[in-house]
PDB file of C-alpha atoms in Angstrom:
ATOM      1  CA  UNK A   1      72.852 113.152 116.960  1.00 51.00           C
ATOM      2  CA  UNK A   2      73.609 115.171 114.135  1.00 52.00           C
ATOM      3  CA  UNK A   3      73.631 118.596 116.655  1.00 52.00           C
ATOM      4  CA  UNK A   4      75.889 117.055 118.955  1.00 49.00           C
ATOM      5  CA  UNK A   5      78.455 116.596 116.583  1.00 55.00           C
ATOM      6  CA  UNK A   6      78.089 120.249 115.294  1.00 56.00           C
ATOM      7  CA  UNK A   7      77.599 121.898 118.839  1.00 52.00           C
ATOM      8  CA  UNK A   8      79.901 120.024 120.282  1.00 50.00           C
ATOM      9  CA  UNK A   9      83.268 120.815 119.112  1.00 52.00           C
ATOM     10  CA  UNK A  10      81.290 124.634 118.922  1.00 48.00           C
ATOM     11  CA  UNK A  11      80.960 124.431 123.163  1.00 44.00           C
ATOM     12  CA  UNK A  12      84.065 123.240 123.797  1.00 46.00           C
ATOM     13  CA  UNK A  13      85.764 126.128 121.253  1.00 44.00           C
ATOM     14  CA  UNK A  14      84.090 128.457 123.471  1.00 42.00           C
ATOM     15  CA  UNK A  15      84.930 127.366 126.793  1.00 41.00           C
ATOM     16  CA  UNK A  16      88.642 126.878 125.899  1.00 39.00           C
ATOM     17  CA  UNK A  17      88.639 130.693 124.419  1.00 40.00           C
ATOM     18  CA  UNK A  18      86.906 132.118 127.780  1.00 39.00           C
ATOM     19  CA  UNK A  19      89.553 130.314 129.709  1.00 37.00           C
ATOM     20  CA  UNK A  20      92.280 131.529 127.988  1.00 40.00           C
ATOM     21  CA  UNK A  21      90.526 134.935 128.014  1.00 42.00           C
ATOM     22  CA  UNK A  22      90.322 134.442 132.113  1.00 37.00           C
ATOM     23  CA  UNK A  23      93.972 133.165 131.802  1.00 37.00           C
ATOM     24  CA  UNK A  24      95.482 136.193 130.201  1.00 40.00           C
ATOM     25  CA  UNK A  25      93.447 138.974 131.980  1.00 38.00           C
ATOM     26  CA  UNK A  26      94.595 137.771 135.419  1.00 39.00           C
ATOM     27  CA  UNK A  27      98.013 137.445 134.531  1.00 43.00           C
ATOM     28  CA  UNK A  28      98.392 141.100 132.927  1.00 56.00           C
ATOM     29  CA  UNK A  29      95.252 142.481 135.476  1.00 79.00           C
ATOM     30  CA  UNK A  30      96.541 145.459 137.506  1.00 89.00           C
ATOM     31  CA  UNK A  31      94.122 147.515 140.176  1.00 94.00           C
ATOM     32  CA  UNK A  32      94.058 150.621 137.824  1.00 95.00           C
ATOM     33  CA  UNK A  33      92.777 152.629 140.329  1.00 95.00           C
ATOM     34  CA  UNK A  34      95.564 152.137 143.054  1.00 96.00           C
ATOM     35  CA  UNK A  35      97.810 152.693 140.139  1.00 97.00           C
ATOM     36  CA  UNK A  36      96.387 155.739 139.689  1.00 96.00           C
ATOM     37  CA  UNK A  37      96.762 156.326 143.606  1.00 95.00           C
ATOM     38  CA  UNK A  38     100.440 155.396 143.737  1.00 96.00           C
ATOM     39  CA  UNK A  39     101.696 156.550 140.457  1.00 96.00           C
ATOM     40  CA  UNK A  40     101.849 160.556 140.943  1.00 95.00           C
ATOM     41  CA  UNK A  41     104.668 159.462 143.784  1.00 95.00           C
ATOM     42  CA  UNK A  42     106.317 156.813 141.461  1.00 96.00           C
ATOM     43  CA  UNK A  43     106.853 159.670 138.954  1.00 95.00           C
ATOM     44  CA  UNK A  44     108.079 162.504 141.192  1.00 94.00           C
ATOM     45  CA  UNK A  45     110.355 160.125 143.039  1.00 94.00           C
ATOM     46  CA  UNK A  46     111.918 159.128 139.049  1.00 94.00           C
ATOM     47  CA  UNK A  47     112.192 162.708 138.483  1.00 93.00           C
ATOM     48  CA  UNK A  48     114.041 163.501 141.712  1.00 92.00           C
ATOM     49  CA  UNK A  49     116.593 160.902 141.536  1.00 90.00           C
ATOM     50  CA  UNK A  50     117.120 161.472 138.019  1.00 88.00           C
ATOM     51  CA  UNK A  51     117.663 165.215 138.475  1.00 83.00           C
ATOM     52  CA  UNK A  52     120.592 164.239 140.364  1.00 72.00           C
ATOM     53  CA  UNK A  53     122.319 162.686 137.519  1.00 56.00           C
ATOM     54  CA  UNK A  54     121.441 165.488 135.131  1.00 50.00           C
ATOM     55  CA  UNK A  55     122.827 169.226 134.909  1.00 48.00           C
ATOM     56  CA  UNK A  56     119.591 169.618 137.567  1.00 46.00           C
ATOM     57  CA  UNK A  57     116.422 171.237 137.616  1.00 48.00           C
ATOM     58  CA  UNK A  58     116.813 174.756 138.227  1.00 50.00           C
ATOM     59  CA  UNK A  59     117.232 177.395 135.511  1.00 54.00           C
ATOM     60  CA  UNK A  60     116.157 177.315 132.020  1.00 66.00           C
ATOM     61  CA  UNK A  61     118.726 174.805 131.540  1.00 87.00           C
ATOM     62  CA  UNK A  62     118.360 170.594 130.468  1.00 94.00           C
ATOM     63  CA  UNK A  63     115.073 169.307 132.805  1.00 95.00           C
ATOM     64  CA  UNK A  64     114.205 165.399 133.590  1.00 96.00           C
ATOM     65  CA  UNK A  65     111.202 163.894 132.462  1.00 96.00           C
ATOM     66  CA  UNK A  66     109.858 160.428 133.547  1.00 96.00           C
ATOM     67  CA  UNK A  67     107.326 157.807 133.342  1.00 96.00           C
ATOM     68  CA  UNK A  68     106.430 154.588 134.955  1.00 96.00           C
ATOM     69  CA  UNK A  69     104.543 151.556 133.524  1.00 96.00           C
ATOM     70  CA  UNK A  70     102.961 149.580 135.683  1.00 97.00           C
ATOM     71  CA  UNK A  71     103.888 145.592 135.082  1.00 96.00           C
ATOM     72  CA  UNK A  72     102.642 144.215 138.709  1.00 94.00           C
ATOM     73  CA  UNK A  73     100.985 145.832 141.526  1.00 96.00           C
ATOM     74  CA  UNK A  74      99.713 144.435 144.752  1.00 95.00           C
ATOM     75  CA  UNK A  75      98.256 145.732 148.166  1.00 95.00           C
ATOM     76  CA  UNK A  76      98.671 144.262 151.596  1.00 93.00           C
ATOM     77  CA  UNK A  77      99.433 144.936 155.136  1.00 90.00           C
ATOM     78  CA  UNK A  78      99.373 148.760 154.719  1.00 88.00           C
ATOM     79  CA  UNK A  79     101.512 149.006 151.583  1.00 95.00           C
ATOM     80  CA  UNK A  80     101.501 148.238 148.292  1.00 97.00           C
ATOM     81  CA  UNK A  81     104.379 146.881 145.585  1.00 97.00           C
ATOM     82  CA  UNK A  82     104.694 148.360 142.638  1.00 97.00           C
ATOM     83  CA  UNK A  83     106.862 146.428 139.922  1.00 97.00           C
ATOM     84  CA  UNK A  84     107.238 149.157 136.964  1.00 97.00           C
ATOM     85  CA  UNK A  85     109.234 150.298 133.657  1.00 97.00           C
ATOM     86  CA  UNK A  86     110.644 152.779 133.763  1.00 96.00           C
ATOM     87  CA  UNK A  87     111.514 155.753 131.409  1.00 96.00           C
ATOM     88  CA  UNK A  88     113.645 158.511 132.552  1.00 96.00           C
ATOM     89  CA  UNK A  89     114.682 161.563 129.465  1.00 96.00           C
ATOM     90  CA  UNK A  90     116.299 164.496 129.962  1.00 96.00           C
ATOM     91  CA  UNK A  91     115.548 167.380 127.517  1.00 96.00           C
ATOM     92  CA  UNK A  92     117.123 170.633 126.823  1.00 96.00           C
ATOM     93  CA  UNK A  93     115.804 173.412 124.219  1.00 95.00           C
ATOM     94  CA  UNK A  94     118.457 174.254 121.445  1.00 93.00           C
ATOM     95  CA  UNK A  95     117.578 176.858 118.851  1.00 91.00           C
ATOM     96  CA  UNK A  96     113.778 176.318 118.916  1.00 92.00           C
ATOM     97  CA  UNK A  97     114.393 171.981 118.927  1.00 95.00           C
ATOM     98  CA  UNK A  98     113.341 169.640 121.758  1.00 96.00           C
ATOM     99  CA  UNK A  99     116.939 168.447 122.213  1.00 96.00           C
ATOM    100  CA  UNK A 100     117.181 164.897 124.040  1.00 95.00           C
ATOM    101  CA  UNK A 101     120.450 164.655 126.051  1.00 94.00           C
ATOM    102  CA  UNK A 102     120.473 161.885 128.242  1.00 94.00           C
ATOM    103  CA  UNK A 103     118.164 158.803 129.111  1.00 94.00           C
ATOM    104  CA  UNK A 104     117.554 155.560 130.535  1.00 93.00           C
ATOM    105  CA  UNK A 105     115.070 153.122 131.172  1.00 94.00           C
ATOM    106  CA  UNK A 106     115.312 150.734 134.399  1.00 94.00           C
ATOM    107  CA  UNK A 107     113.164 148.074 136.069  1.00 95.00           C
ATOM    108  CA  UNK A 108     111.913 148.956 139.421  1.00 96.00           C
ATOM    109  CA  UNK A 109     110.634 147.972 142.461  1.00 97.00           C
ATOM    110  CA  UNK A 110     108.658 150.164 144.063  1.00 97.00           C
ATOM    111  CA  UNK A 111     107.306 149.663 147.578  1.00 97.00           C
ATOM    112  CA  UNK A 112     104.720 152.753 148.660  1.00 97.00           C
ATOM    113  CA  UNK A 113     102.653 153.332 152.180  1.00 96.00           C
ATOM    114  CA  UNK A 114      99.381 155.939 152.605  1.00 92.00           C
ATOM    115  CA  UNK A 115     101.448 159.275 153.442  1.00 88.00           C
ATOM    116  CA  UNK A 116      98.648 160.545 155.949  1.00 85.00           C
ATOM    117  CA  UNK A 117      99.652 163.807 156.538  1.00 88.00           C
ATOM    118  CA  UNK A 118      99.826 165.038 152.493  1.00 85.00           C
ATOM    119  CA  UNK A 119      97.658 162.344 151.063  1.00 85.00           C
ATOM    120  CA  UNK A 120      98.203 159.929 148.123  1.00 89.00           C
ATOM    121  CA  UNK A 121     101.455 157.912 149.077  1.00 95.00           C
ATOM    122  CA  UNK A 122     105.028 158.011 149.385  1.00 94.00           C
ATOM    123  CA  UNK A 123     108.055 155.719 148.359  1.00 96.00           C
ATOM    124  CA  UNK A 124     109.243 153.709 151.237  1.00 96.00           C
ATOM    125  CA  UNK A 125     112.029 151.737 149.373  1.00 96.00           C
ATOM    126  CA  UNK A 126     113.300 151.117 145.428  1.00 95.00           C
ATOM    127  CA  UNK A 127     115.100 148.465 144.481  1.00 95.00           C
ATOM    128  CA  UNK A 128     116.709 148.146 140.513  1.00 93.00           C
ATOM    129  CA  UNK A 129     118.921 145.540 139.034  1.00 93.00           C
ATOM    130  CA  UNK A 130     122.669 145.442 139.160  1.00 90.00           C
ATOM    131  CA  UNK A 131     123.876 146.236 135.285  1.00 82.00           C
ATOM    132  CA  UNK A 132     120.242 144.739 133.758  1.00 70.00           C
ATOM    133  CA  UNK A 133     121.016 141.886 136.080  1.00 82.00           C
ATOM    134  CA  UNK A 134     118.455 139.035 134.233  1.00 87.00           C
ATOM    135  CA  UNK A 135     118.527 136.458 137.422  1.00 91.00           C
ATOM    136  CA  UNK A 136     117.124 139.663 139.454  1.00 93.00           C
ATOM    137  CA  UNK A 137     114.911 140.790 137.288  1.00 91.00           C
ATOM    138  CA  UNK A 138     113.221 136.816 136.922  1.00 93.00           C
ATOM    139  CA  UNK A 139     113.403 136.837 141.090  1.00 93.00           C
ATOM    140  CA  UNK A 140     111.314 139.928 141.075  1.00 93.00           C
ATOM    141  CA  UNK A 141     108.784 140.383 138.525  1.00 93.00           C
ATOM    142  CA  UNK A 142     106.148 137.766 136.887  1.00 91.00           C
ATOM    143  CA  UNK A 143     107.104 135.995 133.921  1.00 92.00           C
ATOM    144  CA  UNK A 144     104.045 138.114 131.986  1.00 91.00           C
ATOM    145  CA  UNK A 145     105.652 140.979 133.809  1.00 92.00           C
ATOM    146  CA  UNK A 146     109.410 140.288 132.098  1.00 92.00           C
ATOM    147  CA  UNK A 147     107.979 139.760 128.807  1.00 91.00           C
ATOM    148  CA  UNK A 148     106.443 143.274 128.880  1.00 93.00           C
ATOM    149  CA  UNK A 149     109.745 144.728 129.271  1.00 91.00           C
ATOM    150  CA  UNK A 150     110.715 143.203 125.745  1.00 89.00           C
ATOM    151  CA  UNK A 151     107.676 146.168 124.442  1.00 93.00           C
ATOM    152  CA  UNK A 152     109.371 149.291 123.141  1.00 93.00           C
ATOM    153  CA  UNK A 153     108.541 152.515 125.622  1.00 94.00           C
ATOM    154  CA  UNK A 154     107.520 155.365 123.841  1.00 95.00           C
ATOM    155  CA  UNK A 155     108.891 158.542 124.735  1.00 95.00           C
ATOM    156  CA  UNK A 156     106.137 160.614 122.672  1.00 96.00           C
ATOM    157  CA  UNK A 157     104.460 161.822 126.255  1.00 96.00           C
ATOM    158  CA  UNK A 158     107.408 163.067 127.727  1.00 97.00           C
ATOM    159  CA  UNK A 159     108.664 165.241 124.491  1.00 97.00           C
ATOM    160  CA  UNK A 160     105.162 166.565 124.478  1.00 97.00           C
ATOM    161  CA  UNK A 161     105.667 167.201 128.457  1.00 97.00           C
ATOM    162  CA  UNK A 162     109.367 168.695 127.522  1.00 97.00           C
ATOM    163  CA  UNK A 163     108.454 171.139 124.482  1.00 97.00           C
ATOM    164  CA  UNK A 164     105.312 172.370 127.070  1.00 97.00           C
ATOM    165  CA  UNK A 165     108.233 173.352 129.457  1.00 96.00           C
ATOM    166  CA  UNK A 166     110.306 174.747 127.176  1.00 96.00           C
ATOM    167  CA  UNK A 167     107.448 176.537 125.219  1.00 96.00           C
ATOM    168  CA  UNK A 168     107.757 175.562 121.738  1.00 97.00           C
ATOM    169  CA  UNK A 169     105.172 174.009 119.738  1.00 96.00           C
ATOM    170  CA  UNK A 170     104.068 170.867 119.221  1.00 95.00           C
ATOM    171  CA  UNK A 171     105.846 169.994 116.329  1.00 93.00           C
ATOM    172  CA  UNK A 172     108.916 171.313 117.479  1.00 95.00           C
ATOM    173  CA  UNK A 173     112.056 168.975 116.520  1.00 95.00           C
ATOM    174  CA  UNK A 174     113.589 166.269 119.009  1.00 94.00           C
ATOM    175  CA  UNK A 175     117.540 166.554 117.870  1.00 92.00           C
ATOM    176  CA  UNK A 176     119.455 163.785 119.699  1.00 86.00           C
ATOM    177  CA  UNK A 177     122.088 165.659 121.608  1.00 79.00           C
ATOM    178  CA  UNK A 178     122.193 168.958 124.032  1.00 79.00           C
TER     179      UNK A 178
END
């Protein structure tokens, strides 16, 4: 009698932390190797539009950098959805400083289909909220999804990515204006 009572309440603490360990790794679980597929075309297709917005791309002058978190990601019927964060910075180099001049960060939709001819994918479609619209953004991602966009995004990658470009070293400055 005496074990029941201690393994017991032991068994069911167990069970009720493997469900909740179930629980939370199938609401946050993401294919990480379709990301992997699909995110080389997410990125390029952040950079592009953001180079529009920018002074541009060519020259030696202010360059876009951007990154995409995955939040949800699903397959079916020949493409996949990608719900992502995303982090778009442009840089400029001013007197041997990483100078940050503009940036935003923007939910996404992405929807993506196989791009045959080239390989990987390619974006189909995008779809972002009107002025951090909050109804859209619930209508669109998971609840899990909406809390990760709460989570600061660190820009550390793309500075690294920026003073690269730019050639200066590592511990090169980031001043906050061009």
């Amino acid at each position: 009698m005496t074990s029941v009572r201690i393994w017991g309440p032991g068994a069911g603490a167990v069970a009720v932390l493997v469900v909740t360990g179930v629980w939370a790794h199938g609401s946050a679980g993401v294919d990480a190797g379709l990301w992997a597929e699909v995110r080389p075309a997410v990125e390029a297709r952040l950079v592009a539009r953001a180079a529009g917005t920018g002074d541009g791309e060519s020259g030696p002058g202010p360059r876009w950098f951007c990154r995409a978190e995955v939040l949800d990601l699903s397959e079916g019927e020949g493409r996949v959805r990608a719900g992502i964060d995303t982090l778009c910075l442009e840089y400029g180099e001013r007197g041997g400083a990483l100078a940050e001049c503009a940036g935003t960060r923007i939910p996404q939709v992405v929807r993506l289909e196989r791009d045959t001819a080239h390989g990987g994918y390619r974006v189909v479609s995008e779809e972002e909220p009107p002025d951090d619209d909050a109804a859209w953004t619930a209508g669109h991602f998971s609840r899990h999804a909406r809390s990760r966009l709460d989570e600061e995004m660190p820009s550390t990658a793309l500075a690294a990515q920026a003073r690269t470009h730019f050639g200066l070293p590592a511990h090169a400055p980031v001043r906050d204006s061009c």
